[in-house]
GROMACS .gro file of C-alpha atoms in nm:
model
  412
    1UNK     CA    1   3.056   1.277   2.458
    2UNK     CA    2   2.738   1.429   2.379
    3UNK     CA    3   2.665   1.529   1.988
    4UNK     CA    4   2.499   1.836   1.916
    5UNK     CA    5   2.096   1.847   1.851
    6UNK     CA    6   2.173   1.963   1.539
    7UNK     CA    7   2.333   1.615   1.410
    8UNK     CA    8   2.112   1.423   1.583
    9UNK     CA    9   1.821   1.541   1.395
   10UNK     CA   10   1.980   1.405   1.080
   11UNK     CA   11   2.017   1.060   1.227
   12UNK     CA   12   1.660   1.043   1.325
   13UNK     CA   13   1.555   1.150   1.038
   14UNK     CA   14   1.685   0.869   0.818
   15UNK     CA   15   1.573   0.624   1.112
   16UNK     CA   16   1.195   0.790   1.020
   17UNK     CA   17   1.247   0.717   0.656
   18UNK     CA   18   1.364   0.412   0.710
   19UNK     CA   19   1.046   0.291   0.928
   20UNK     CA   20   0.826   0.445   0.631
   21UNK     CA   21   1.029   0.212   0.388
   22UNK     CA   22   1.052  -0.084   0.562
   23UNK     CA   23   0.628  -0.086   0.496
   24UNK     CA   24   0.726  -0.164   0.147
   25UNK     CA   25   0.901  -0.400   0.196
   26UNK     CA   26   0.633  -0.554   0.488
   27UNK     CA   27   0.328  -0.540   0.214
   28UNK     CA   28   0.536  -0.654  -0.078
   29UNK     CA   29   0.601  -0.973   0.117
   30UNK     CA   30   0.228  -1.070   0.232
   31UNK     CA   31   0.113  -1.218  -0.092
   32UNK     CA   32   0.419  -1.472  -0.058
   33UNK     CA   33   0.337  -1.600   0.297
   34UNK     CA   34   0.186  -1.971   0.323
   35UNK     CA   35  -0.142  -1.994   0.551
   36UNK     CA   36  -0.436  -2.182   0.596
   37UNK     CA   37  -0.667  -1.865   0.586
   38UNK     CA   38  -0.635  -1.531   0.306
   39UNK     CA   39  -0.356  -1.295   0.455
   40UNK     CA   40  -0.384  -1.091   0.230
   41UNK     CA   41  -0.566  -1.019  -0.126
   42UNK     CA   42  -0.353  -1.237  -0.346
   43UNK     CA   43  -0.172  -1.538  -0.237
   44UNK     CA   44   0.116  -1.600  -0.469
   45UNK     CA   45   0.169  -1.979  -0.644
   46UNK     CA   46   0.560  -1.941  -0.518
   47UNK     CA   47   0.474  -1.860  -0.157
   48UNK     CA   48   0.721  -1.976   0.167
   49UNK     CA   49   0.751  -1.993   0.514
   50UNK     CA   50   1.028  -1.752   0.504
   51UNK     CA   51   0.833  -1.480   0.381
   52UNK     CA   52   0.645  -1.498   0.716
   53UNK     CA   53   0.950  -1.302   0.869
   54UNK     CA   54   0.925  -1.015   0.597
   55UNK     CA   55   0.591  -0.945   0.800
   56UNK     CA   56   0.646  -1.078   1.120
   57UNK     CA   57   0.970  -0.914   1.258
   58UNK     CA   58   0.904  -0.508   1.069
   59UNK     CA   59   0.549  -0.572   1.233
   60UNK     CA   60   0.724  -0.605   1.609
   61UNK     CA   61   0.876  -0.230   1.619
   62UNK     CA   62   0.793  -0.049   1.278
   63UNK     CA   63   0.494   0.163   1.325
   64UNK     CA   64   0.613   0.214   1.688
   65UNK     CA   65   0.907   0.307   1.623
   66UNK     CA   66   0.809   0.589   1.376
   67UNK     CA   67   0.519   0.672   1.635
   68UNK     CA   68   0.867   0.790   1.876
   69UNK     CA   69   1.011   0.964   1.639
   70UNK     CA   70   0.679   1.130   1.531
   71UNK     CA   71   0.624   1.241   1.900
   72UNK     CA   72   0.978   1.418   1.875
   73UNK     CA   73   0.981   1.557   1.619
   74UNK     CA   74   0.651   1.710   1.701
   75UNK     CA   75   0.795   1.836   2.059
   76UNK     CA   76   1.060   1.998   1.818
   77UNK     CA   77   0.765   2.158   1.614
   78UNK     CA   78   0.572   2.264   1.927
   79UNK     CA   79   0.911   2.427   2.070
   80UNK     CA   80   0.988   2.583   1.719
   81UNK     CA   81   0.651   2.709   1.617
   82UNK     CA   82   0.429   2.796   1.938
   83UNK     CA   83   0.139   2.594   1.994
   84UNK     CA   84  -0.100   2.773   1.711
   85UNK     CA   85   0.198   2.729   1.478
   86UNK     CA   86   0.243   2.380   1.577
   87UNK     CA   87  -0.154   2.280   1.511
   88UNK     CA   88  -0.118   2.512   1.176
   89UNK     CA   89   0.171   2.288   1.041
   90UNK     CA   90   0.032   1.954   1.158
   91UNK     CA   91  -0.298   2.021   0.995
   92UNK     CA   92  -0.107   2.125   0.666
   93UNK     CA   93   0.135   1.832   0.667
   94UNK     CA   94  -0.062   1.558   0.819
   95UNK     CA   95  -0.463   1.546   0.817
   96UNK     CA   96  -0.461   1.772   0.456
   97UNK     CA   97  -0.243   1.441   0.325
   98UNK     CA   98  -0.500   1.269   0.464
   99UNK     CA   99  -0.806   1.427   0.353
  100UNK     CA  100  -0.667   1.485  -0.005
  101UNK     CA  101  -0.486   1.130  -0.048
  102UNK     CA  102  -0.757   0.899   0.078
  103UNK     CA  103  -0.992   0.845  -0.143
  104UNK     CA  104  -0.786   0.847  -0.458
  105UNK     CA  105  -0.600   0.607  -0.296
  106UNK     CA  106  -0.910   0.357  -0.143
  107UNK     CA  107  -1.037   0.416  -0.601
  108UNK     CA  108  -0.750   0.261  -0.685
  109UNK     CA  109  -0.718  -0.040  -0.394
  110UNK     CA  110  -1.040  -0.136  -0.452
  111UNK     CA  111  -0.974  -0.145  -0.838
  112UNK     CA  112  -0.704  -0.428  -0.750
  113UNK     CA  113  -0.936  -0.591  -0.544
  114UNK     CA  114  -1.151  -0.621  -0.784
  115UNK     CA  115  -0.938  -0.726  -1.111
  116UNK     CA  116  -0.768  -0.948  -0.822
  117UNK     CA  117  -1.091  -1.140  -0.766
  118UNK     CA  118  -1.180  -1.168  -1.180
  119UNK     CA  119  -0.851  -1.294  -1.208
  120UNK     CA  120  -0.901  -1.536  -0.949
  121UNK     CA  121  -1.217  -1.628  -1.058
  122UNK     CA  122  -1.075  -1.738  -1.415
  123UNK     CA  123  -1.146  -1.435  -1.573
  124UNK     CA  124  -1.542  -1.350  -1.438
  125UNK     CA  125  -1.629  -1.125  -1.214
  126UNK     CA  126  -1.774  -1.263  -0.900
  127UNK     CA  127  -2.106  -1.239  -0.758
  128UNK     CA  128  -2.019  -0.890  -0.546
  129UNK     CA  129  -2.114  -0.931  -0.186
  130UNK     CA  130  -2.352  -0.695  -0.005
  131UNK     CA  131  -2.152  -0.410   0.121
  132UNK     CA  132  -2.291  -0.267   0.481
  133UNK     CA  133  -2.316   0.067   0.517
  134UNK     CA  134  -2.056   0.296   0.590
  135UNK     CA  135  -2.042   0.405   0.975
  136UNK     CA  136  -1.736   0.569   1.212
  137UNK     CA  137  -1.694   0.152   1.326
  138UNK     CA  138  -1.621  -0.017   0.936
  139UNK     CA  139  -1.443   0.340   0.777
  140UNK     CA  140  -1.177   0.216   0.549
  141UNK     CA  141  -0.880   0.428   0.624
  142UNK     CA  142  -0.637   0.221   0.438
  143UNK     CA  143  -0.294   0.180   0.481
  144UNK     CA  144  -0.321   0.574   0.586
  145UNK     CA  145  -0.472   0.520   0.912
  146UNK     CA  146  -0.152   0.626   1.078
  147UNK     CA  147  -0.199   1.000   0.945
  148UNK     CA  148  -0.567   0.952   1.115
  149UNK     CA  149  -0.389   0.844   1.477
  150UNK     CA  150  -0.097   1.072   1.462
  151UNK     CA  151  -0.378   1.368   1.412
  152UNK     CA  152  -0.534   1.202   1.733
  153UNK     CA  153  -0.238   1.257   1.929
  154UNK     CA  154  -0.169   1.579   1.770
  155UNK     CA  155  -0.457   1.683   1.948
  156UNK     CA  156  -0.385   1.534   2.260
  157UNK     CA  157  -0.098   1.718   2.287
  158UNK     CA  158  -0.220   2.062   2.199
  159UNK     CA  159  -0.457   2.007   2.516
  160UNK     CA  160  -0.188   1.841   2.751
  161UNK     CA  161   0.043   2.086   2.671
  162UNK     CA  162  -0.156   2.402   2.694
  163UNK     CA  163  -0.325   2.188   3.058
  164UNK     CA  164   0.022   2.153   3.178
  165UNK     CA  165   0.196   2.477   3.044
  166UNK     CA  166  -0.098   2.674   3.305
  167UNK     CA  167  -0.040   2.428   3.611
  168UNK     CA  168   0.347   2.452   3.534
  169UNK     CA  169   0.448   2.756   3.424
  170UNK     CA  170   0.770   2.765   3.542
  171UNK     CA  171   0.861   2.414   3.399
  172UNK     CA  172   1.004   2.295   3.705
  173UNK     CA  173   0.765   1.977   3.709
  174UNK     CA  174   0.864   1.893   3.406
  175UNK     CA  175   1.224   1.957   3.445
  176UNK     CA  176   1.203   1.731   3.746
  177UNK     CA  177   1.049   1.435   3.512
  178UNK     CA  178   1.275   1.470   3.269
  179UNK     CA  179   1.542   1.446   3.502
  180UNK     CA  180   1.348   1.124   3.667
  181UNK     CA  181   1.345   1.000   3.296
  182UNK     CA  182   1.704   1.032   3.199
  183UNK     CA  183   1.805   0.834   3.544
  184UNK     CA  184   1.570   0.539   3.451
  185UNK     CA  185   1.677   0.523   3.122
  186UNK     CA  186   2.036   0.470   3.198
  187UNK     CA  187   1.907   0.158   3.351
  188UNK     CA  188   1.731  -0.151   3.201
  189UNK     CA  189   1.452  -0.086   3.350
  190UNK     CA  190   1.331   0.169   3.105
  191UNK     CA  191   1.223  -0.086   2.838
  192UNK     CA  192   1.097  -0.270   3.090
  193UNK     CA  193   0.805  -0.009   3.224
  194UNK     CA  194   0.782   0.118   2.883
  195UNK     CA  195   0.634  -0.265   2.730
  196UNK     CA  196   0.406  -0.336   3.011
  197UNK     CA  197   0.128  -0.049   2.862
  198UNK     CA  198   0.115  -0.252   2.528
  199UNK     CA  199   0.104  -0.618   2.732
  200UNK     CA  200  -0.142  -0.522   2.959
  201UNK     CA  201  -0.393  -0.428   2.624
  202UNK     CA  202  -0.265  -0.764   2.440
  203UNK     CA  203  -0.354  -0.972   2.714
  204UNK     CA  204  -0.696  -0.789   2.786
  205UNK     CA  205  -0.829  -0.747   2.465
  206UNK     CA  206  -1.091  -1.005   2.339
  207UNK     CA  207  -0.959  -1.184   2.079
  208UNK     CA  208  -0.633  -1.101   2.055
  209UNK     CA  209  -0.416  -1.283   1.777
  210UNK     CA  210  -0.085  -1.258   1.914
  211UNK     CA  211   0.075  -1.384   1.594
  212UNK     CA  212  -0.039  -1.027   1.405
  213UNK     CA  213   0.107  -0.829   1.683
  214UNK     CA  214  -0.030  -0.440   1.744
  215UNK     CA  215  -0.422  -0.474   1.562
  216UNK     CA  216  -0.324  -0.235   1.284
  217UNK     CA  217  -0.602   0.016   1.301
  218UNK     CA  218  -0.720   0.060   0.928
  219UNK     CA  219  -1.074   0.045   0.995
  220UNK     CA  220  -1.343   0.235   1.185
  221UNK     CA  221  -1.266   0.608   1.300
  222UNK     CA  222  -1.242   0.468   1.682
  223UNK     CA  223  -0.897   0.304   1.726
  224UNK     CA  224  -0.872  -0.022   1.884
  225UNK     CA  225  -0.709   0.000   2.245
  226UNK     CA  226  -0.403  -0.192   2.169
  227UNK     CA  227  -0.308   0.042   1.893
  228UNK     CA  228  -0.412   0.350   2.059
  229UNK     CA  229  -0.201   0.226   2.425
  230UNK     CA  230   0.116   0.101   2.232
  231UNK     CA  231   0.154   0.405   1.983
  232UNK     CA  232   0.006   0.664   2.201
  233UNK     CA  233   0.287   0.565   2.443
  234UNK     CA  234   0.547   0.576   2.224
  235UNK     CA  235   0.427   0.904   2.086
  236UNK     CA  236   0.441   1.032   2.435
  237UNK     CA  237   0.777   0.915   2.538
  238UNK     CA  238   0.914   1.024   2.156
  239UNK     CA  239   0.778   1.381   2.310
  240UNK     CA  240   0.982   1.303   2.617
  241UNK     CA  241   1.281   1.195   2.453
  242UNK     CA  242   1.316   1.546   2.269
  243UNK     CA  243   1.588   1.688   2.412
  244UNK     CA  244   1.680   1.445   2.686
  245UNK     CA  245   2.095   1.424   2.537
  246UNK     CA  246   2.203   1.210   2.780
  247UNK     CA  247   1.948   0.949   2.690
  248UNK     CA  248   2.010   0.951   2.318
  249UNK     CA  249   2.369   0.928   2.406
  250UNK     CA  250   2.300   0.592   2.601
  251UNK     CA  251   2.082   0.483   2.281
  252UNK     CA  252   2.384   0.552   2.048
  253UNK     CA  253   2.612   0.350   2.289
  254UNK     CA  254   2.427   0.049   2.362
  255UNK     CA  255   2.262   0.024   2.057
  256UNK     CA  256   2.421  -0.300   2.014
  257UNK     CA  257   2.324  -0.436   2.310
  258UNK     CA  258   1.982  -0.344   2.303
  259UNK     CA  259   1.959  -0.509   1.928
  260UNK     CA  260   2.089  -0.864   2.092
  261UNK     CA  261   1.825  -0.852   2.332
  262UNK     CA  262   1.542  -0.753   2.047
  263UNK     CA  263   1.663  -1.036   1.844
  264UNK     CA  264   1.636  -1.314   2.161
  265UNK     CA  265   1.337  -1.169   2.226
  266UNK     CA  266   1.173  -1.204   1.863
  267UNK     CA  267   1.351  -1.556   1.831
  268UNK     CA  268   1.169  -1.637   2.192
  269UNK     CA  269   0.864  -1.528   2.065
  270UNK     CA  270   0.892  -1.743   1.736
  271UNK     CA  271   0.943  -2.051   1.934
  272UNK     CA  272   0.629  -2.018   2.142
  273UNK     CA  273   0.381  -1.889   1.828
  274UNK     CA  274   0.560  -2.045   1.549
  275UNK     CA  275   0.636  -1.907   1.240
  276UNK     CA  276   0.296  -1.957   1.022
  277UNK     CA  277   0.053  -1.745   1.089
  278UNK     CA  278  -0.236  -1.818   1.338
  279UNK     CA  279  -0.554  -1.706   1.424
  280UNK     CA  280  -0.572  -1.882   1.758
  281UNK     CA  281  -0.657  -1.623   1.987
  282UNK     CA  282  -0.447  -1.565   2.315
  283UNK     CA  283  -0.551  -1.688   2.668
  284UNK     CA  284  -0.500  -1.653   3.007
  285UNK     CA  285  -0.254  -1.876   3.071
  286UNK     CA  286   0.135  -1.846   3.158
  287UNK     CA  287   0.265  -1.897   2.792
  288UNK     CA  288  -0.006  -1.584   2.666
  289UNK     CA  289   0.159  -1.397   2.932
  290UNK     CA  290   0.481  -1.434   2.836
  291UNK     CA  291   0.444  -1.407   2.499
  292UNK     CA  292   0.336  -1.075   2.531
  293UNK     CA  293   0.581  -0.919   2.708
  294UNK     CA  294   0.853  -1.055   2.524
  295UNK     CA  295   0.652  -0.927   2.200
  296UNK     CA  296   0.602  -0.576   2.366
  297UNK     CA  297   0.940  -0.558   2.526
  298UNK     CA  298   1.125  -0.633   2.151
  299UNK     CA  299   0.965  -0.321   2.012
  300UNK     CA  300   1.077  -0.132   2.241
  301UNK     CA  301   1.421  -0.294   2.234
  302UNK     CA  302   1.388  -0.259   1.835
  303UNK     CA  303   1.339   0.084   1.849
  304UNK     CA  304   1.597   0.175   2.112
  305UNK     CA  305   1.833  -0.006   1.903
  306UNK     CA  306   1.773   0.128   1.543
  307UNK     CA  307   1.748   0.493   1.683
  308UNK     CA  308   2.084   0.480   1.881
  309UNK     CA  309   2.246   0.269   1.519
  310UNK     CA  310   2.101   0.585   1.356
  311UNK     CA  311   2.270   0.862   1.576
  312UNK     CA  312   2.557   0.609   1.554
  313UNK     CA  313   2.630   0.572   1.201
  314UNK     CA  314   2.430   0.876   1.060
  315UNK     CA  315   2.537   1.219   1.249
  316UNK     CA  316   2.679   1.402   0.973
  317UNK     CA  317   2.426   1.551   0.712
  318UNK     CA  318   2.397   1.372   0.390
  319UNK     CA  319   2.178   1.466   0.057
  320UNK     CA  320   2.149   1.140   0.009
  321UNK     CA  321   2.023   1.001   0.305
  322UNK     CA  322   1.773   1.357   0.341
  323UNK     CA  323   1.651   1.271  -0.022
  324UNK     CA  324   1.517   0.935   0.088
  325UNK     CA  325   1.385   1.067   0.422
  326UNK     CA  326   1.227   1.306   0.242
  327UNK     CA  327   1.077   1.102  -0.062
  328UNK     CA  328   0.937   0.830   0.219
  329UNK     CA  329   0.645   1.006   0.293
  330UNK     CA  330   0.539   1.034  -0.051
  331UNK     CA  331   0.672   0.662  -0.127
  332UNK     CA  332   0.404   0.551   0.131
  333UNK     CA  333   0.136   0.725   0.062
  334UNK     CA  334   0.138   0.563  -0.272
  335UNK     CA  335   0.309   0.189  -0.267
  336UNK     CA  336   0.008  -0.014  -0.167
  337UNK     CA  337  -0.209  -0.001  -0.478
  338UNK     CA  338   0.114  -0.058  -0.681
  339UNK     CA  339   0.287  -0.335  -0.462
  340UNK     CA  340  -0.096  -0.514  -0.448
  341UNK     CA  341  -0.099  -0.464  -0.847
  342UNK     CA  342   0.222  -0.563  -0.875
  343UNK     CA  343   0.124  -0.900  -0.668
  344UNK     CA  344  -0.212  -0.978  -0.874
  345UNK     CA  345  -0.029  -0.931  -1.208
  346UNK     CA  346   0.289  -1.191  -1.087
  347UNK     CA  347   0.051  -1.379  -0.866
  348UNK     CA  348   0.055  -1.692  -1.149
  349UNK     CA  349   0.351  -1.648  -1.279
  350UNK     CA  350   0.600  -1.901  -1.324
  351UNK     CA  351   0.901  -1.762  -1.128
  352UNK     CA  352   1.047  -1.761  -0.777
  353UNK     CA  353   0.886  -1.625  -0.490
  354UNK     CA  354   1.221  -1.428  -0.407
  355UNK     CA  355   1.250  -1.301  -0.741
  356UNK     CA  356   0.914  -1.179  -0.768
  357UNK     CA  357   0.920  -1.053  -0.418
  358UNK     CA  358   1.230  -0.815  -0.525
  359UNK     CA  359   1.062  -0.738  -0.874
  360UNK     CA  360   0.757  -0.619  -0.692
  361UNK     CA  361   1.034  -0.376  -0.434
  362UNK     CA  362   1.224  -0.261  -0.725
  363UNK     CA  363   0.937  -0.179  -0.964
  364UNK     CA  364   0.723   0.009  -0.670
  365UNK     CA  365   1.017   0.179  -0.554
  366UNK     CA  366   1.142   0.313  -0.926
  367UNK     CA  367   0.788   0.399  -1.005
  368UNK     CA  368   0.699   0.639  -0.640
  369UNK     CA  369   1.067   0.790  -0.631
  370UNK     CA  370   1.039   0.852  -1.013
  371UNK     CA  371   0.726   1.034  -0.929
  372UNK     CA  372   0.858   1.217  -0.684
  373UNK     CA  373   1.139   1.340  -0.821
  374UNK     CA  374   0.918   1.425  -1.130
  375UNK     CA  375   0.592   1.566  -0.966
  376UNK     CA  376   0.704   1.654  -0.654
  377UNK     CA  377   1.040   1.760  -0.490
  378UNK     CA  378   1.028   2.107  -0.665
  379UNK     CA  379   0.685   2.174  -0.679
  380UNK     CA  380   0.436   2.304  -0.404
  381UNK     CA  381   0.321   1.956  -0.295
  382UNK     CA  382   0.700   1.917  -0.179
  383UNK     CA  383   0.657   2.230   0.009
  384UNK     CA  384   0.353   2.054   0.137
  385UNK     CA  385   0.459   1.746   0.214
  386UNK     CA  386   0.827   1.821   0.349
  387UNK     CA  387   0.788   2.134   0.471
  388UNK     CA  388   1.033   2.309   0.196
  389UNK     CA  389   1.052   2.313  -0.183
  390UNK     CA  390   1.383   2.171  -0.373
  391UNK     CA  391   1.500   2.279  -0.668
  392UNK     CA  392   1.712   2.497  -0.835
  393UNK     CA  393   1.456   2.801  -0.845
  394UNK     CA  394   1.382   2.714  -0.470
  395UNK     CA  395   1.728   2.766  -0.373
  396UNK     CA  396   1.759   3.073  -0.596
  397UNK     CA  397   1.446   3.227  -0.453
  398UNK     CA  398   1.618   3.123  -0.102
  399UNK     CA  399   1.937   3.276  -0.157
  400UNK     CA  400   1.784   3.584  -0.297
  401UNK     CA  401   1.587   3.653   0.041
  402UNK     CA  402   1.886   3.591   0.243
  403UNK     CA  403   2.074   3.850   0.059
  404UNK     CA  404   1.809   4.074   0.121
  405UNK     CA  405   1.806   4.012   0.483
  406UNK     CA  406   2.166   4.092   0.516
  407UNK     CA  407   2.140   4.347   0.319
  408UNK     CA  408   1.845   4.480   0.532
  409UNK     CA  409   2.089   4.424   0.828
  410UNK     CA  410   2.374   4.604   0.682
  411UNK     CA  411   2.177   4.880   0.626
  412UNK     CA  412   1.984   4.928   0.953
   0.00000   0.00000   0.00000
């Protein structure tokens, strides 16, 4: 039995706030990993191989599986708003984050960096290396550069959809795909064809380290191919998957089944890379091959899984659970110079790794949802950022116009 579109949005929903979180969680983790070569800024004195999984398994299905959701919910947006509406609100609620939030954000990385390297250096600062000039190829978009590629695809689907809406006016053509769609994805072949986009890039890139997964794309204004293949098709078929019932509805009963597989997958994976991380770069042979479908095929599996748990367990609205959603956006904008602070100041101290590790989550967390609450829920960069303002004014300003539109109606 099919649930209404209404409750499903509220399930999906959480599932986007929870891929936003689970990047806390990701970066708070790096500074703890063991390796032979810098991971990350810091390297803590209590670090251990299972900390290696804190990056490793998020990293398989995170960013793609918010890259689904994102193409949904834009389909939604495009459906709601028209197509000038839709690129109206994107601009306002993605590449305006972007434009206002980056450099503020890059100040303050780049002070940790810095009091990171003193403090490694005993208390000095370090001779500073020559920094290259900024061009499109070495732009530092941070840990934002996923604002940057979803304003790519926004784009791209302004032009495919106005290209298509003129050679298929009717929608028939579409109507027919989506039908094709739904059929496949009642079978298991659907995260089958799905991975093989993201494995063909892995295995024909130059240098591929299949250890770090999807290249994350956080410098140069020109994606790299594997990130712009694996989330641009997941963007695409989150755009298909907008109102396609009967395919959520198989998601929601088989999430299950499509986690087991994810987790074999993932262990499989393990097995052939190992779990510390390497910077031996893929080759042609058999093993390479395998290794990245399996990768590729357990994000999809992932995110098949943790969307249909969502519609599963989280139908029914919740204030709660739309708090959090909400507050994700602005948690992530803002964790990364706090978690890498938060990893320099604890980097020497004598403590446990998973102490420190949860010290880093709880103080990051308390700090952005404080801020939040404080600066932004009821304020106009909530509006902003979520698309409404909370509060108790909001909803009195809300009410108030609704009474005037029924009174309007009454009266006409």
């Amino acid at each position: 039995m099919s649930s209404s579109p209404t409750n499903r949005l509220h399930g999906l929903d959480a599932v986007r706030g929870f891929a936003l979180l689970l990047g806390v969680f990701l970066h708070a983790g790096m500074s703890f990993i063991p390796s032979d070569f810098p991971v990350w800024i810091t390297h803590d004195n209590n670090s251990s191989a299972g900390f290696a999984l804190t990056f490793y398994v998020p990293h398989i299905f995170r960013m793609l599986l918010f890259f689904i959701l994102a193409g949904f919910f834009a389909r939604l947006a495009w459906q709601k708003r028209g197509a000038l509406g839709f690129a109206f609100d994107r601009f306002k609620r993605v590449f305006a984050p972007l434009a206002a939030f980056w450099f503020p954000s890059l100040m303050l990385i780049v002070t940790v960096i810095i009091w990171g390297a003193i403090k490694a250096n005993g208390g000095e600062a370090p001779e500073a290396p020559e920094d290259p000039p900024l061009t499109a190829e070495n732009f530092p978009l941070t840990h934002l550069w996923f604002l940057y590629l979803l304003s790519i695809f926004y784009v791209a689907a302004i032009a495919i959809g106005l290209v298509v809406g003129l050679i298929d006016p009717a929608g028939k053509l579409r109507a027919a795909g989506a039908k094709l769609v739904e059929f496949v994805g009642r079978t298991p072949a659907l995260p089958l064809l799905l991975a093989i986009p993201a494995m063909l890039a892995f295995m024909n890139t130059e240098m591929w380290y299949g250890w770090f997964g999807i290249p994350t794309p956080d410098t140069g204004l020109y994606p790299n191919a594997v990130a712009l293949t694996a989330y641009g098709t997941g963007f695409a078929f989150g755009w298909i998957l907008h109102g396609q019932s009967g395919l959520l509805d198989t998601f929601r009963k088989f999430w299950w089944a499509y986690m087991a597989v994810a987790i074999a997958l993932t262990v499989a994976c393990l097995q052939m890379i190992g779990l510390a991380p390497s910077l031996a770069p893929a080759d042609d042979s058999a093993q390479s091959w395998a290794y990245a479908a399996a990768y590729s095929l357990a994000g999809w599996c992932f995110s098949f899984a943790f969307i249909g748990l969502g519609l599963a367990l989280f139908a029914n609205e919740s204030p709660a659970r739309r708090y959090v959603a909400d507050a994700s956006y602005w948690i992530y904008i803002w964790h990364l110079p706090l978690v890498m602070a938060l990893q320099v100041w604890l980097n020497d101290v004598e403590m446990m790794g998973i102490v420190k590790y949860l010290l880093i989550n709880a103080i990051t967390l308390a700090v952005t949802i404080g801020t939040y609450h404080l600066l932004v829920r009821g304020t106009w960069i909530g509006a902003w950022l979520n698309g409404r303002r909370y509060g108790k004014k909001a909803e009195a300003r809300a009410a108030a116009k609704a009474g005037k539109l029924e009174a309007a109606s009454a009266n006409a």
